[in-house]
Structure formats: structure tokens, C-alpha cells
Short mmCIF file of C-alpha atoms in Angstrom, two decimals:
data_model
loop_
_atom_site.label_atom_id
_atom_site.label_comp_id
_atom_site.label_asym_id
_atom_site.label_seq_id
_atom_site.Cartn_x
_atom_site.Cartn_y
_atom_site.Cartn_z
CA MET A 1 25.51 0.33 35.83
CA THR A 2 24.02 0.88 39.87
CA GLN A 3 21.18 3.35 40.23
CA LYS A 4 23.10 5.19 42.64
CA GLU A 5 25.52 5.35 39.18
CA ILE A 6 22.45 6.44 37.18
CA ALA A 7 20.91 9.55 39.81
CA ASN A 8 24.83 10.83 39.75
CA ALA A 9 24.73 11.41 35.63
CA VAL A 10 21.02 11.77 35.39
CA LYS A 11 22.59 15.01 38.10
CA GLU A 12 25.72 15.29 36.05
CA ALA A 13 23.89 15.79 32.64
CA TYR A 14 20.91 18.26 34.26
CA ARG A 15 23.60 20.68 35.74
CA GLU A 16 24.64 20.52 32.06
CA ALA A 17 21.48 20.76 30.09
CA LEU A 18 20.71 23.71 32.54
CA LEU A 19 24.46 25.72 32.12
CA GLU A 20 23.74 25.06 28.33
CA LEU A 21 19.87 26.10 28.57
CA THR A 22 21.79 29.71 30.40
CA GLU A 23 24.26 29.88 27.81
CA LYS A 24 22.02 30.18 25.09
CA HIS A 25 19.14 32.14 26.66
CA LEU A 26 16.48 28.70 26.30
CA ASP A 27 13.92 28.33 27.71
CA PRO A 28 13.63 25.90 31.05
CA LYS A 29 10.82 23.19 29.28
CA TYR A 30 13.64 21.95 27.21
CA ALA A 31 15.72 21.00 30.43
CA LEU A 32 14.27 17.06 30.81
CA SER A 33 14.96 16.33 27.75
CA LEU A 34 18.31 17.83 27.30
CA THR A 35 19.34 16.18 29.96
CA GLN A 36 17.84 13.13 28.46
CA LYS A 37 20.17 14.08 25.09
CA ASN A 38 23.65 14.90 27.70
CA LEU A 39 23.64 11.32 29.71
CA GLN A 40 23.17 9.39 26.02
CA ARG A 41 25.64 11.40 25.13
CA ASN A 42 27.62 10.98 28.42
CA THR A 43 27.03 7.21 29.58
CA GLY A 44 24.81 5.35 26.49
CA GLN A 45 21.68 5.22 28.39
CA THR A 46 18.88 6.00 27.49
CA ILE A 47 16.27 6.68 30.59
CA PRO A 48 13.33 7.82 30.58
CA LEU A 49 11.58 11.44 30.81
CA GLN A 50 9.33 10.54 33.57
CA GLU A 51 12.12 9.32 34.85
CA ILE A 52 14.71 11.67 34.76
CA ASP A 53 12.10 14.13 36.36
CA ARG A 54 11.95 11.88 39.75
CA ILE A 55 16.11 11.86 40.50
CA ILE A 56 16.27 15.11 39.37
CA HIS A 57 13.33 16.34 41.79
#
């Protein structure tokens, strides 16, 4: 995957995580780990939490 594809996949996984956190009334501190889980499920890619944080912020 290109860097742009990875960034887009991370952003999509983050949107999914925020929606899930909102629906289940979970603590927002779980957003990054849930994003990582969604990204793994969606793309098979495992990206460190620090990299995910850098991409979404």
C-alpha cells in the first residue's frame, strides 16, 4: 500500500472507531487501539499506535 492509501485506511478506521465508541458509550481513550483493530480487520495492516496518532492528528 502507498502512504496515501495507508493514511486513508487509517482515517476510515478512525471514523469507524469513533462511531463505535459513541454508539457503545465507551471512553474516547480507546479510540487509537480500536482504530488499530479496525485497520487490521479492514486491510490486514498492523500499524503502531504512534503512527496512527500521527496520521489522524
